[in-house]
CSV table of C-alpha atoms in Angstrom, one decimal:
chain,number,residue,atom,x,y,z
A,1,MET,CA,0.0,0.0,0.0
A,2,GLN,CA,1.4,3.4,-1.0
A,3,GLY,CA,2.8,5.4,1.9
A,4,ILE,CA,3.6,2.5,4.1
A,5,THR,CA,7.3,1.8,4.7
A,6,GLN,CA,8.4,-1.8,4.9
A,7,PRO,CA,10.5,-2.6,7.9
A,8,LEU,CA,14.1,-3.4,7.3
A,9,SER,CA,15.4,-6.8,8.3
A,10,GLU,CA,18.3,-7.1,10.7
A,11,MET,CA,20.3,-8.7,7.9
A,12,ASN,CA,19.7,-5.7,5.6
A,13,VAL,CA,20.8,-3.3,8.3
A,14,LEU,CA,23.9,-5.3,9.1
A,15,GLU,CA,24.8,-5.6,5.5
A,16,ALA,CA,24.5,-1.8,5.0
A,17,ILE,CA,26.7,-1.1,8.0
A,18,THR,CA,29.3,-3.6,6.9
A,19,ASN,CA,29.4,-2.3,3.3
A,20,HIS,CA,29.6,1.4,4.2
A,21,THR,CA,31.4,1.5,7.5
A,22,ALA,CA,35.0,0.7,8.5
A,23,MET,CA,34.8,-2.3,10.9
A,24,ILE,CA,37.2,-4.6,12.7
A,25,ARG,CA,36.7,-7.3,15.2
A,26,PHE,CA,39.0,-8.5,18.0
A,27,ASP,CA,38.9,-11.6,20.2
A,28,ARG,CA,39.7,-11.9,23.9
A,29,LYS,CA,43.4,-12.0,23.0
A,30,ARG,CA,43.0,-8.7,21.3
A,31,GLN,CA,43.8,-10.3,18.0
A,32,VAL,CA,42.1,-9.3,14.7
A,33,VAL,CA,39.7,-12.0,13.7
A,34,ASP,CA,37.9,-10.1,11.0
A,35,VAL,CA,38.2,-6.8,9.2
A,36,ASN,CA,36.4,-5.3,6.2
A,37,ASP,CA,37.9,-3.6,3.2
A,38,GLN,CA,37.1,0.0,4.4
A,39,PHE,CA,39.0,-0.4,7.6
A,40,ALA,CA,42.0,-2.2,6.0
A,41,LYS,CA,42.1,0.6,3.3
A,42,ALA,CA,42.1,3.3,6.0
A,43,MET,CA,45.0,1.6,7.8
A,44,ARG,CA,46.8,1.0,4.4
A,45,TYR,CA,46.8,-2.8,4.9
A,46,LYS,CA,45.4,-5.7,3.0
A,47,ARG,CA,42.7,-7.5,4.8
A,48,SER,CA,44.8,-10.7,4.9
A,49,GLU,CA,47.7,-8.9,6.4
A,50,MET,CA,45.6,-7.6,9.4
A,51,ILE,CA,44.1,-11.0,10.4
A,52,GLY,CA,45.9,-12.3,13.4
A,53,MET,CA,47.6,-9.0,14.2
A,54,TYR,CA,47.4,-7.7,17.8
A,55,HIS,CA,45.6,-4.5,18.6
A,56,HIS,CA,48.8,-2.9,20.1
A,57,SER,CA,50.5,-3.2,16.7
A,58,PHE,CA,48.3,-0.3,15.6
A,59,CYS,CA,49.1,1.9,18.7
A,60,ALA,CA,52.0,4.1,19.7
A,61,GLU,CA,54.4,2.0,21.9
A,62,GLU,CA,54.1,4.5,24.8
A,63,PHE,CA,50.3,4.1,24.8
A,64,SER,CA,50.3,0.3,24.4
A,65,ARG,CA,52.6,-0.1,27.4
A,66,SER,CA,50.6,2.3,29.6
A,67,THR,CA,48.2,1.6,32.5
A,68,GLU,CA,45.6,3.5,30.6
A,69,TYR,CA,45.8,1.0,27.7
A,70,GLN,CA,45.2,-1.9,30.0
A,71,GLN,CA,42.3,-0.2,31.7
A,72,PHE,CA,40.8,0.5,28.3
A,73,TRP,CA,40.6,-3.2,27.5
A,74,ASP,CA,39.6,-4.2,31.0
A,75,ARG,CA,36.5,-1.9,30.7
A,76,LEU,CA,35.7,-3.3,27.3
A,77,PHE,CA,35.8,-6.9,28.5
A,78,SER,CA,33.7,-5.9,31.5
A,79,GLY,CA,30.9,-4.9,29.0
A,80,TYR,CA,31.4,-1.2,28.6
A,81,SER,CA,31.5,0.5,25.2
A,82,TYR,CA,33.8,3.3,24.3
A,83,SER,CA,33.6,6.2,21.8
A,84,ASP,CA,36.1,8.9,21.1
A,85,LYS,CA,38.7,10.3,18.7
A,86,ILE,CA,41.8,8.1,18.7
A,87,GLU,CA,45.3,8.1,17.3
A,88,ARG,CA,46.6,4.9,15.6
A,89,LEU,CA,49.5,3.9,13.4
A,90,ASP,CA,49.0,2.7,9.8
A,91,ALA,CA,51.0,0.1,7.9
A,92,TYR,CA,53.8,2.7,7.4
A,93,GLY,CA,54.0,3.8,11.0
A,94,GLU,CA,52.3,7.1,10.2
A,95,THR,CA,49.7,8.6,12.6
A,96,LEU,CA,46.1,8.6,11.5
A,97,TYR,CA,43.0,9.7,13.4
A,98,LEU,CA,39.8,7.7,13.7
A,99,GLU,CA,36.4,8.5,15.1
A,100,ALA,CA,35.8,5.1,16.7
A,101,THR,CA,33.3,3.2,18.7
A,102,TYR,CA,34.2,0.0,20.5
A,103,MET,CA,31.4,-2.4,21.4
A,104,PRO,CA,31.7,-5.6,23.4
A,105,LEU,CA,30.4,-8.8,21.6
A,106,TYR,CA,28.5,-11.2,23.8
A,107,GLU,CA,27.9,-15.0,23.6
A,108,GLN,CA,25.8,-16.5,26.4
A,109,ASP,CA,26.2,-13.4,28.5
A,110,GLN,CA,30.0,-13.5,28.2
A,111,VAL,CA,32.1,-11.0,26.3
A,112,VAL,CA,33.9,-13.0,23.7
A,113,GLY,CA,35.3,-10.1,21.7
A,114,VAL,CA,35.1,-6.5,20.6
A,115,VAL,CA,34.0,-4.9,17.4
A,116,LYS,CA,35.1,-1.4,16.4
A,117,ILE,CA,33.3,0.9,13.9
A,118,ALA,CA,35.4,3.8,12.8
A,119,THR,CA,35.5,6.8,10.5
A,120,ASP,CA,38.8,8.1,9.1
A,121,ILE,CA,39.1,11.8,10.2
A,122,THR,CA,42.8,12.1,9.6
A,123,GLN,CA,42.5,14.9,7.0
A,124,ARG,CA,40.0,16.8,9.1
A,125,GLN,CA,42.2,16.5,12.2
A,126,ARG,CA,45.3,17.7,10.3
A,127,THR,CA,43.4,20.6,8.9
A,128,ILE,CA,42.3,21.5,12.5
A,129,GLN,CA,45.9,21.2,13.7
A,130,GLN,CA,47.1,23.4,10.9
A,131,PHE,CA,44.5,26.0,11.9
A,132,ALA,CA,45.5,25.6,15.6
A,133,ALA,CA,49.2,26.1,14.7
A,134,THR,CA,48.3,29.2,12.7
A,135,PHE,CA,46.3,30.6,15.6
A,136,ALA,CA,49.1,29.9,18.0
A,137,SER,CA,51.6,31.6,15.6
A,138,MET,CA,49.3,34.6,15.3
A,139,SER,CA,48.9,34.8,19.1
A,140,ASP,CA,52.7,34.7,19.6
A,141,GLU,CA,53.2,37.4,17.0
A,142,LEU,CA,50.4,39.5,18.6
A,143,ASP,CA,52.0,39.1,22.0
A,144,ASP,CA,55.4,40.0,20.5
A,145,ARG,CA,54.0,43.1,18.8
A,146,ALA,CA,52.3,44.1,22.1
A,147,ARG,CA,55.6,43.8,24.0
A,148,GLN,CA,57.4,45.9,21.3
A,149,GLY,CA,54.6,48.5,21.5
A,150,VAL,CA,55.0,48.7,25.3
A,151,ALA,CA,58.8,49.1,24.9
A,152,ALA,CA,58.4,51.8,22.2
A,153,SER,CA,55.7,53.6,24.1
A,154,ASP,CA,57.8,53.6,27.3
A,155,SER,CA,60.7,55.1,25.4
A,156,LEU,CA,58.4,57.7,23.9
A,157,LYS,CA,57.0,58.5,27.3
A,158,GLN,CA,60.5,59.0,28.8
A,159,ILE,CA,61.5,61.2,25.9
A,160,THR,CA,58.3,63.3,26.3
A,161,GLN,CA,58.9,63.5,30.0
A,162,ALA,CA,62.4,64.7,29.4
A,163,MET,CA,61.2,67.3,26.9
A,164,SER,CA,58.5,68.4,29.4
A,165,ALA,CA,61.2,68.8,32.0
A,166,GLY,CA,63.2,70.9,29.6
A,167,VAL,CA,60.2,73.0,28.8
A,168,GLU,CA,59.7,73.6,32.5
A,169,GLU,CA,63.3,74.6,32.9
A,170,ASN,CA,63.0,77.0,29.9
A,171,LEU,CA,59.9,78.5,31.5
A,172,GLU,CA,61.8,79.0,34.8
A,173,THR,CA,64.7,80.6,32.8
A,174,LEU,CA,62.3,82.9,31.1
A,175,ASP,CA,60.7,83.8,34.4
A,176,GLY,CA,64.2,84.6,35.7
A,177,LEU,CA,65.0,86.7,32.6
A,178,LYS,CA,61.7,88.6,33.0
A,179,GLU,CA,62.5,89.3,36.6
A,180,GLN,CA,66.0,90.6,35.6
A,181,THR,CA,64.5,92.8,32.8
A,182,HIS,CA,62.1,94.2,35.4
A,183,GLN,CA,65.0,95.0,37.6
A,184,ILE,CA,66.9,96.6,34.7
A,185,ASN,CA,63.8,98.6,33.8
A,186,ASP,CA,63.7,99.9,37.4
A,187,MET,CA,67.4,100.8,37.3
A,188,VAL,CA,67.0,102.5,33.9
A,189,ALA,CA,64.1,104.5,35.3
A,190,THR,CA,66.2,105.5,38.2
A,191,ILE,CA,69.1,106.5,36.0
A,192,GLN,CA,66.7,108.4,33.7
A,193,THR,CA,65.4,110.3,36.6
A,194,ILE,CA,68.9,111.2,37.8
A,195,ALA,CA,69.8,112.3,34.3
A,196,SER,CA,66.8,114.5,34.1
A,197,GLN,CA,67.5,116.1,37.4
A,198,THR,CA,71.2,116.5,36.5
A,199,ASN,CA,70.1,118.2,33.2
A,200,LEU,CA,67.8,120.5,35.2
A,201,LEU,CA,70.6,121.3,37.7
A,202,SER,CA,73.1,122.0,35.0
A,203,LEU,CA,70.6,124.3,33.3
A,204,ASN,CA,70.1,126.2,36.5
A,205,ALA,CA,73.9,126.3,37.0
A,206,ALA,CA,74.4,127.8,33.5
A,207,ILE,CA,71.8,130.5,34.3
A,208,GLU,CA,73.5,131.4,37.6
A,209,ALA,CA,76.9,131.4,35.8
A,210,ALA,CA,75.5,133.9,33.2
A,211,ARG,CA,74.4,136.1,36.0
A,212,ALA,CA,77.8,136.0,37.6
A,213,GLY,CA,79.3,137.5,34.5
A,214,GLU,CA,83.0,137.0,33.8
A,215,GLU,CA,83.7,135.3,37.0
A,216,GLY,CA,81.1,132.6,36.3
A,217,ARG,CA,82.2,131.8,32.8
A,218,GLY,CA,84.3,128.8,33.7
A,219,PHE,CA,81.5,127.5,35.9
A,220,GLY,CA,79.1,128.0,32.9
A,221,VAL,CA,81.3,125.9,30.6
A,222,VAL,CA,81.3,123.0,33.1
A,223,ALA,CA,77.5,123.3,33.5
A,224,SER,CA,77.1,123.2,29.8
A,225,GLU,CA,79.2,120.1,29.5
A,226,VAL,CA,77.3,118.4,32.3
A,227,ARG,CA,74.0,119.2,30.5
A,228,ASN,CA,75.3,117.7,27.3
A,229,LEU,CA,76.5,114.6,29.1
A,230,SER,CA,73.1,114.3,30.8
A,231,LYS,CA,71.4,114.5,27.4
A,232,LEU,CA,73.7,111.7,26.1
A,233,VAL,CA,72.8,109.6,29.2
A,234,GLU,CA,69.1,110.2,28.5
A,235,LYS,CA,69.5,109.2,24.9
A,236,ALA,CA,71.4,106.0,25.9
A,237,ILE,CA,68.7,105.2,28.5
A,238,LEU,CA,66.0,105.5,25.8
A,239,ASP,CA,68.0,103.2,23.5
A,240,ILE,CA,68.4,100.7,26.4
A,241,LYS,CA,64.7,100.9,27.2
A,242,GLY,CA,63.9,100.2,23.6
A,243,ASN,CA,66.1,97.2,23.5
A,244,ILE,CA,64.6,95.9,26.7
A,245,ASP,CA,61.1,96.4,25.4
A,246,GLY,CA,62.1,94.4,22.3
A,247,MET,CA,63.6,91.7,24.5
A,248,ASN,CA,60.4,91.6,26.6
A,249,THR,CA,58.3,91.3,23.4
A,250,GLN,CA,60.5,88.4,22.2
A,251,MET,CA,60.5,86.7,25.6
A,252,LEU,CA,56.7,87.0,25.7
A,253,SER,CA,56.5,85.3,22.3
A,254,ILE,CA,58.9,82.6,23.4
A,255,GLU,CA,57.0,82.1,26.6
A,256,LYS,CA,53.7,81.7,24.6
A,257,GLY,CA,55.5,79.2,22.3
A,258,VAL,CA,57.0,77.2,25.2
A,259,THR,CA,53.6,77.2,27.0
A,260,ARG,CA,51.9,75.8,23.9
A,261,SER,CA,54.7,73.2,23.6
A,262,ARG,CA,54.1,72.2,27.2
A,263,GLU,CA,50.3,71.9,26.7
A,264,GLN,CA,50.9,69.9,23.6
A,265,MET,CA,53.3,67.6,25.4
A,266,GLU,CA,50.9,67.2,28.2
A,267,THR,CA,48.2,66.2,25.7
A,268,SER,CA,50.7,63.8,24.1
A,269,GLY,CA,51.6,62.4,27.5
A,270,LYS,CA,48.0,61.6,28.2
A,271,ALA,CA,47.6,60.0,24.8
A,272,ILE,CA,50.7,57.9,25.5
A,273,GLU,CA,49.3,56.8,28.8
A,274,GLN,CA,46.0,55.8,27.1
A,275,THR,CA,48.0,53.9,24.5
A,276,LEU,CA,50.1,52.1,27.1
A,277,ALA,CA,46.9,51.1,28.9
A,278,GLN,CA,45.8,49.3,25.8
A,279,PHE,CA,48.8,47.0,25.4
A,280,PRO,CA,48.1,44.8,28.5
A,281,GLU,CA,44.7,44.2,26.9
A,282,ILE,CA,46.4,43.2,23.7
A,283,GLU,CA,48.6,40.8,25.6
A,284,ARG,CA,45.6,39.3,27.4
A,285,ALA,CA,43.9,38.9,24.1
A,286,ALA,CA,47.0,37.1,22.7
A,287,GLU,CA,46.9,34.8,25.7
A,288,ARG,CA,43.2,34.1,25.2
A,289,LEU,CA,43.9,33.4,21.5
A,290,SER,CA,46.7,31.0,22.4
A,291,GLU,CA,44.4,29.2,24.8
A,292,GLU,CA,41.7,29.0,22.2
A,293,ALA,CA,44.2,27.7,19.7
A,294,GLN,CA,45.2,24.9,22.1
A,295,ALA,CA,41.6,24.1,22.8
A,296,PHE,CA,40.8,24.1,19.1
A,297,GLY,CA,43.6,21.6,18.5
A,298,LYS,CA,42.0,19.2,20.8
A,299,ILE,CA,38.5,19.2,19.4
A,300,LEU,CA,37.4,16.9,16.6
């Protein structure tokens, strides 16, 4: 009747499994008593070559001599099944990876052997290992880059700090120069006042000398010379004051430039601090990537 599925017989199911799945059977001595073509091909043997071989012949010597190996068989012969990814050696001693299930075979409630059904996952596992190795290499490079970045940023930070200290010293020097120019200005003002008073006194002396007539002529000459000298002093003072004003203007410009440099370095310093704070995160990310790569290498 259409729509009704006919049940499969146990023989049909077994035949399908046998024809499309790699299978091997061991007896209580762990010897191969039967193996199909799929399994023999995966192991790069002929079926006839595998019959009578012991299971440990397909295992790494270290594993076959271990307590774990003995416990593995003890559990199978106690009636427990086992499924996992396993490593085995093919006919040429090369490692291959199988997704395998071991199942005890019973006869009158006694375990008389073990059958293993397996899928060759060697290519998949090698691809995974290649990816894991690539990830591990990337994490190492990332970690190395982070360390280089930390070192470079530390050096930059030290240079910036040294420059900032130099700027502070320059500002202090400028402050000292400004104070000295203020003192010079005060002294110039004092000298200018004295020169003006001297000029005034010499003028008064010349007037009195003129009144004195012939007797005051010599005194008048001296007063005239003093007046001329005081005028020269006043002119020199004006020149000095002009130079000092120019110096003050230049120092003010320098001070503004140095102040801007200090502000820029402070901004740069903060940016460097923020950059340095990121590198530990990069290192931690590299560590996590390395851990993920190791975990990735262990999965199927």
